[in-house]
Coordinates of C-alpha atoms and ligand atoms in Angstrom, one line a residue:
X1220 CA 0.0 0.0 0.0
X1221 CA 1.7 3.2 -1.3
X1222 CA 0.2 5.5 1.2
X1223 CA 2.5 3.5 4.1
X1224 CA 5.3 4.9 2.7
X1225 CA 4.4 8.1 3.5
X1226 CA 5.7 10.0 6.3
X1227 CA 3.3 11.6 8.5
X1228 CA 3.8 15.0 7.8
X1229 CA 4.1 14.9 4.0
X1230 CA 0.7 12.9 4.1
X1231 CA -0.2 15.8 6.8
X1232 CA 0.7 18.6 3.7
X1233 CA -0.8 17.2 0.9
X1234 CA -4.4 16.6 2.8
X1235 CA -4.5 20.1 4.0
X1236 CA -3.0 22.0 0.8
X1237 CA -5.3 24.7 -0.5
X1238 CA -4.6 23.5 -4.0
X1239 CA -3.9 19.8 -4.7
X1240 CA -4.8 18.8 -1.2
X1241 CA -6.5 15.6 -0.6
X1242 CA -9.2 16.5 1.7
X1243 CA -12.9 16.8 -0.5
X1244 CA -14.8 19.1 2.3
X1245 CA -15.7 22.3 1.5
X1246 CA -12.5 24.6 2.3
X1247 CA -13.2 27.3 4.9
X1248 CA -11.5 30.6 6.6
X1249 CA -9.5 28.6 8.9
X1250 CA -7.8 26.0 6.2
X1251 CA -7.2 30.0 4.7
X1252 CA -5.5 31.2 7.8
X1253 CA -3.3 27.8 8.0
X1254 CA -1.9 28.0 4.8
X1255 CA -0.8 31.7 5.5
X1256 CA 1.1 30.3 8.4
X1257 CA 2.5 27.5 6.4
X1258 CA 3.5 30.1 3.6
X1259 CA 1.7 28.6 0.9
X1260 CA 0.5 30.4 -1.7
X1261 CA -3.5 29.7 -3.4
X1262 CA -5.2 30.8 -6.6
X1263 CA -8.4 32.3 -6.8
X1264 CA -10.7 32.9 -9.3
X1265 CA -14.2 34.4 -10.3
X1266 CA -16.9 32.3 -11.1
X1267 CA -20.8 33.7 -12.5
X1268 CA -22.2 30.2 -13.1
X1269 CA -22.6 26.6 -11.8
X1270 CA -21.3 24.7 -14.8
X1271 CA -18.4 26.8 -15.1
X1272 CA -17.7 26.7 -11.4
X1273 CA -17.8 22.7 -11.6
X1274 CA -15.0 23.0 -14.2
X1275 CA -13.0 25.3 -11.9
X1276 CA -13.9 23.2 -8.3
X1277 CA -12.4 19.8 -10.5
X1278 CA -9.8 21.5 -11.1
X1279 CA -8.8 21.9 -7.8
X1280 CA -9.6 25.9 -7.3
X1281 CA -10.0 26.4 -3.7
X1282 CA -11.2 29.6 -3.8
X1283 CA -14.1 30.8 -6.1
X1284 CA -15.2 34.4 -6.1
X1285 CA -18.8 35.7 -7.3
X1286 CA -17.2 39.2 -8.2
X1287 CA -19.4 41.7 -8.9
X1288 CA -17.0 41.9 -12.4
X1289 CA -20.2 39.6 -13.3
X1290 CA -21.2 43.3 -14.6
X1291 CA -19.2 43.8 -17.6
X1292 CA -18.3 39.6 -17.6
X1293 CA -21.7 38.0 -17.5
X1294 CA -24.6 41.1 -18.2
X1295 CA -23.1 42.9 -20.4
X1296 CA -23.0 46.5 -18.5
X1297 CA -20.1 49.0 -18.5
X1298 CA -18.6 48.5 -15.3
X1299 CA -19.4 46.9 -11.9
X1300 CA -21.3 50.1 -10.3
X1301 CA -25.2 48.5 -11.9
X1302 CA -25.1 45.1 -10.5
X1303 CA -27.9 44.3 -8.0
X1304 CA -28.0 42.5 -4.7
X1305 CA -30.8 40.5 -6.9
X1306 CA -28.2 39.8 -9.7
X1307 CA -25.5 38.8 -7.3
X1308 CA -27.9 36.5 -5.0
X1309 CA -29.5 34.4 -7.9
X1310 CA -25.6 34.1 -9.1
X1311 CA -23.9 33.4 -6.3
X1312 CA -26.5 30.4 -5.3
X1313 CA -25.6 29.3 -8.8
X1314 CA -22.0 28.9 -8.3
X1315 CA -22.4 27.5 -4.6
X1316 CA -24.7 24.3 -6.6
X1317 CA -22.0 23.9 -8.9
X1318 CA -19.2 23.4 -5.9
X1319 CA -18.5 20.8 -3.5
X1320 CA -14.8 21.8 -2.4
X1321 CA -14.3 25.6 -2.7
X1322 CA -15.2 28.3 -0.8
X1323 CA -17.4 30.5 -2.2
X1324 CA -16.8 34.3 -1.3
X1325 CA -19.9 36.6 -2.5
X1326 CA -19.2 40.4 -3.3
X1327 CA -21.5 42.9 -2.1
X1328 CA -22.3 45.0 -5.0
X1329 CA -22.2 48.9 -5.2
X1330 CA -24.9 50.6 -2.8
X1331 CA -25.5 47.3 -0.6
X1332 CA -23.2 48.5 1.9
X1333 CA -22.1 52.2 2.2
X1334 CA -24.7 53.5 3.7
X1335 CA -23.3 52.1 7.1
X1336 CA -22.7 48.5 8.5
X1337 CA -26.6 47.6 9.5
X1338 CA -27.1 47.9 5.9
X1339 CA -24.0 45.8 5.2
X1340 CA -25.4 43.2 7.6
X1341 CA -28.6 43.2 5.7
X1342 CA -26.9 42.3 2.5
X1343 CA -24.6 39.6 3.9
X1344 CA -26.7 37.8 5.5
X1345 CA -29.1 37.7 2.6
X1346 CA -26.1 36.1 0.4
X1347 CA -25.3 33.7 2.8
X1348 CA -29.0 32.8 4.1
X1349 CA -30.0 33.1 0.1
X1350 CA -27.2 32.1 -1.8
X1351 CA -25.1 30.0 1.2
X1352 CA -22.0 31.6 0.0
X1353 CA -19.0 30.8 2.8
X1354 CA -17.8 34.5 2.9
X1355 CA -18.2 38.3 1.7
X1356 CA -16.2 40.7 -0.2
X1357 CA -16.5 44.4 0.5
X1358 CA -14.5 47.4 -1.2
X1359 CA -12.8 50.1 0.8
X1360 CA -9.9 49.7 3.9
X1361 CA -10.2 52.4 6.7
X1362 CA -13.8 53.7 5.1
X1363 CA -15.3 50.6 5.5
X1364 CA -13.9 49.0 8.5
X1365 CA -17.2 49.3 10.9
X1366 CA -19.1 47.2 8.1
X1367 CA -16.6 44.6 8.4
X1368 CA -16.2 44.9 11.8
X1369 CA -20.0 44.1 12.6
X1370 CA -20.1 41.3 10.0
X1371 CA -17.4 39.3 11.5
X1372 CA -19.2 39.9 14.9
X1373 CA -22.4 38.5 13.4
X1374 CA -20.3 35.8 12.5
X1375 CA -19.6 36.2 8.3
X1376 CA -16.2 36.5 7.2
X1377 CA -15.3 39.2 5.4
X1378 CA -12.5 39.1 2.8
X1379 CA -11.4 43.0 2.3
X1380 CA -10.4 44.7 -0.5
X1381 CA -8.4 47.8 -1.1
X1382 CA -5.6 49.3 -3.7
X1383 CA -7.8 49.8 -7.0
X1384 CA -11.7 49.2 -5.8
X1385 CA -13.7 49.1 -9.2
X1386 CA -16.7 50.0 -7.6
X1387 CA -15.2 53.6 -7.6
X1388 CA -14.6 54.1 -11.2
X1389 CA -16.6 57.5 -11.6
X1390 CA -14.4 58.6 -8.8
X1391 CA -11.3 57.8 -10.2
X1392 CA -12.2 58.2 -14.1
X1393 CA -10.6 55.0 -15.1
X1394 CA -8.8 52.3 -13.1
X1395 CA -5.5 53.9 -12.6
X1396 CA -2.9 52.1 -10.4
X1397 CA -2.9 53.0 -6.8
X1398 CA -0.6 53.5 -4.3
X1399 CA 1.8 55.2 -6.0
X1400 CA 4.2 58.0 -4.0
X1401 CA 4.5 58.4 -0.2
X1402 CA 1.5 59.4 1.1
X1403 CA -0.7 57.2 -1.1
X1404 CA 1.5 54.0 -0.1
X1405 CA 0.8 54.9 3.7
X1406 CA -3.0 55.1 3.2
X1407 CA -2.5 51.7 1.8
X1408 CA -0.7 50.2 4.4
X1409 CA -3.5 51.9 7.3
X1410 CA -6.1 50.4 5.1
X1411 CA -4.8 47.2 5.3
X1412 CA -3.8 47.3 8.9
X1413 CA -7.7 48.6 9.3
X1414 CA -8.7 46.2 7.5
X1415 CA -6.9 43.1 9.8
X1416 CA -8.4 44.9 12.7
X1417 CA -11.4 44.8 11.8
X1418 CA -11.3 41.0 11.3
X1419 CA -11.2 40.4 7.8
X1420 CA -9.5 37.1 7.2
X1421 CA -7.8 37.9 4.0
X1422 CA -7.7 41.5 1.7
X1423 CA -7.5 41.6 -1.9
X1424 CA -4.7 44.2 -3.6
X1425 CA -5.7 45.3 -6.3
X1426 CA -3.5 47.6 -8.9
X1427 CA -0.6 48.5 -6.7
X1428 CA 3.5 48.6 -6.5
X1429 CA 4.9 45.2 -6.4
X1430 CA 7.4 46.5 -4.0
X1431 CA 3.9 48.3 -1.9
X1432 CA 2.5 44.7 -1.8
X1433 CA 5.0 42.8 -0.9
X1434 CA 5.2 45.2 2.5
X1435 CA 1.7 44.4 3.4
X1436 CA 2.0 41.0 2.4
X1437 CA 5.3 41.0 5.1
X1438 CA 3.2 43.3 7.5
X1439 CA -0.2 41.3 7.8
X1440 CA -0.7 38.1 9.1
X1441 CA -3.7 37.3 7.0
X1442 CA -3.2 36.6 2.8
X1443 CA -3.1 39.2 0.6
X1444 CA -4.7 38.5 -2.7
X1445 CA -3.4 39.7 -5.3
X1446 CA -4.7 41.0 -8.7
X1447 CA -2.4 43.4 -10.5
X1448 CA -0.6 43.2 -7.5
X1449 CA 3.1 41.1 -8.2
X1450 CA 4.1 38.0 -7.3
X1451 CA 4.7 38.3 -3.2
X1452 CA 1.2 38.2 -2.5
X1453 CA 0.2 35.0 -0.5
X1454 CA -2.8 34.7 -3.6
X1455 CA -3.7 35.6 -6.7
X1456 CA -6.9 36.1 -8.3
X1457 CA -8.2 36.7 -12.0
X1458 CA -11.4 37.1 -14.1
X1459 CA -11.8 34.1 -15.2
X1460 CA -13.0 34.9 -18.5
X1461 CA -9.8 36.9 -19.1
X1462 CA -7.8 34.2 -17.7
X1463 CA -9.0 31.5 -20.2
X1464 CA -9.3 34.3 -23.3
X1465 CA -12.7 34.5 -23.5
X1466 CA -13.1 38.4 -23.0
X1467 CA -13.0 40.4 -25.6
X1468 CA -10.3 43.5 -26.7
X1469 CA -7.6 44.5 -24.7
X1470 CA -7.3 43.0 -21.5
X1471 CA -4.9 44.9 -18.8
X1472 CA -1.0 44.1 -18.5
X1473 CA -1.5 42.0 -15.7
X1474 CA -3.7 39.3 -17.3
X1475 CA -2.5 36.0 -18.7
X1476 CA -4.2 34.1 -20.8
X1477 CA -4.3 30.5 -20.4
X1478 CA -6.3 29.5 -23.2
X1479 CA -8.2 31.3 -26.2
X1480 CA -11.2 30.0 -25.2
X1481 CA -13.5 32.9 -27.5
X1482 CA -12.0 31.4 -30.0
X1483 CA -12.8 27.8 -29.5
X1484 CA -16.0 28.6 -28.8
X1485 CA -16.6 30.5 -32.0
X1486 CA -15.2 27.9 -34.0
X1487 CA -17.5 25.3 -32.9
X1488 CA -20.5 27.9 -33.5
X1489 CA -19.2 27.8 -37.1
X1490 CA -18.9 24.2 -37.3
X1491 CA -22.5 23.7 -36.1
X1492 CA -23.7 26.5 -38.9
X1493 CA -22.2 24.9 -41.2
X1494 CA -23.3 21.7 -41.0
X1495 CA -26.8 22.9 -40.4
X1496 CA -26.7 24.9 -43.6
X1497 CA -24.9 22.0 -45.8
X1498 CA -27.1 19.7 -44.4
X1499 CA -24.2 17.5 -42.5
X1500 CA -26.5 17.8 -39.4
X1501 CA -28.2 15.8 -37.9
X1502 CA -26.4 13.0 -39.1
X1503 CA -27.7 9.2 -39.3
X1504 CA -26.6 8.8 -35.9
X1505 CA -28.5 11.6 -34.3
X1506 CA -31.5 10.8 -35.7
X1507 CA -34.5 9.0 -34.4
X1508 CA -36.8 6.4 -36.3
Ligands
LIG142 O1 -15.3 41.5 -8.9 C1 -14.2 41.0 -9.1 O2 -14.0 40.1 -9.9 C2 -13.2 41.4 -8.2 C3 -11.8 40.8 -8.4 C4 -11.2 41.5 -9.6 C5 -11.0 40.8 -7.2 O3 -13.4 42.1 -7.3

């Protein structure tokens, strides 16, 4: 029996792992906190759907994120500012029926939460009550610390998320980097200090200095996740429909594309249209008598 060769702790390690651990339960904030201690690093990615999100939970992703990027990914809008908590609930239950393994974090879309931490309450809760997602996202560090405060009281974790918040993109104008000179690189580090406090078991970086990162990443003892972010962070996340090439025009520097999936799928629209229109299909074998 192979398994008796094993020693105990390298059987230990490869149960627990984050990604290509053994264990089949569904991965929550404390396996996250262990593998911050154990310095292992995770991947992360978004998910809009419960067939895609079976692909990505076989495939070993422990952490699936119903981002609010479901806006210009999955509807069709602009940015992320129209999505609805009604648009994120009915999603998010999606991708938590498609999942056995990962934990599902839910994002709490513009206007569900800055009016004060009651109303961020009222929105959790309804994703995990509704939707049974494992954890929330919120934007903003310092400016949003008594929401995440009271949700980890009320017993929801919170997974932060500071650095470029989409969310704000009328304020902004774009989606500029962040963090850049003195005084915007110290706001960072209090928001992600704030953050902690406030008892958010991991923050996402979004858009800032390698070098900035890597600080907080050294500084914090929960896992930075990052996403435009460089390599130090304990995590990184992507779109996943930039990830596997399915989005379309120019995608930001920090993407990499791990497939061409747009065009995969349009060449087997083509394929079907063709043999509709030539007659090819249905063939004998599709066919009923
Ligand atoms: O909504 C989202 O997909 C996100 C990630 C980019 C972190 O917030």
């Amino acid at each position: 029996m192979t398994h008796a060769l094993k020693t105990p702790d390298s059987s230990r390690k490869s149960d627990k792992a984050l990604y290509g651990g053994t264990s089949s339960r569904r991965i929550t904030v404390r396996d996250i906190a262990a593998a911050k201690e154990r310095g292992e690093k995770w991947p992360m990615l978004t998910a809009y759907d419960a067939m895609t999100a079976s692909v990505f939970d076989e495939a070993g992703i422990p952490v699936m994120l119903v981002g609010d990027s479901m806006g210009n990914c999955h509807l069709g809008y602009e940015s992320t500012v129209p999505v609805t908590m009604d648009e994120m609930t009915l999603l998010s239950a999606a991708v938590v029926r498609g999942t056995k393994r990962a934990l599902i974090v839910g994002d709490l879309p513009f206007g569900s939460y800055q009016e004060g931490p009651v109303q961020a309450l009222r929105s959790a809760t309804r994703l995990v009550k509704e939707a049974g997602v494992g954890a929330v996202k919120l934007e903003g560090g310092e400016r949003s610390a008594h929401q995440i405060e009271l949700l980890v009281q009320a017993g929801i974790p919170v997974m932060a998320h500071i650095g470029l918040t989409p969310q704000s993109v009328n304020a902004y104008g774009g989606y500029p980097v962040q963090g850049r000179g003195e005084e915007a690189a110290q706001q960072l580090l209090r928001d992600a200090k704030a953050v902690q406090d406030a008892g958010a078991f991991a923050v996402v970086l979004e858009l800032v200095p390698a070098e900035l990162a890597a600080e907080v990443t050294r500084i914090l003892h929960i896992p930075t996740v990052g996403i435009g972010a460089g390599v130090e962070c304990d995590a990184q996340v992507l779109v996943w429909t930039d990830m596997a090439g399915m989005t379309a025009g120019r995608l930001p520097r920090f993407v990499k594309q791990y497939a061409k999936l747009r065009d995969v799928l349009a060449d087997a629209a083509k394929g079907f249209a063709e043999d509709v229109v030539n007659g090819a299909y249905p063939a004998e074998e599709h066919s009923f008598h």
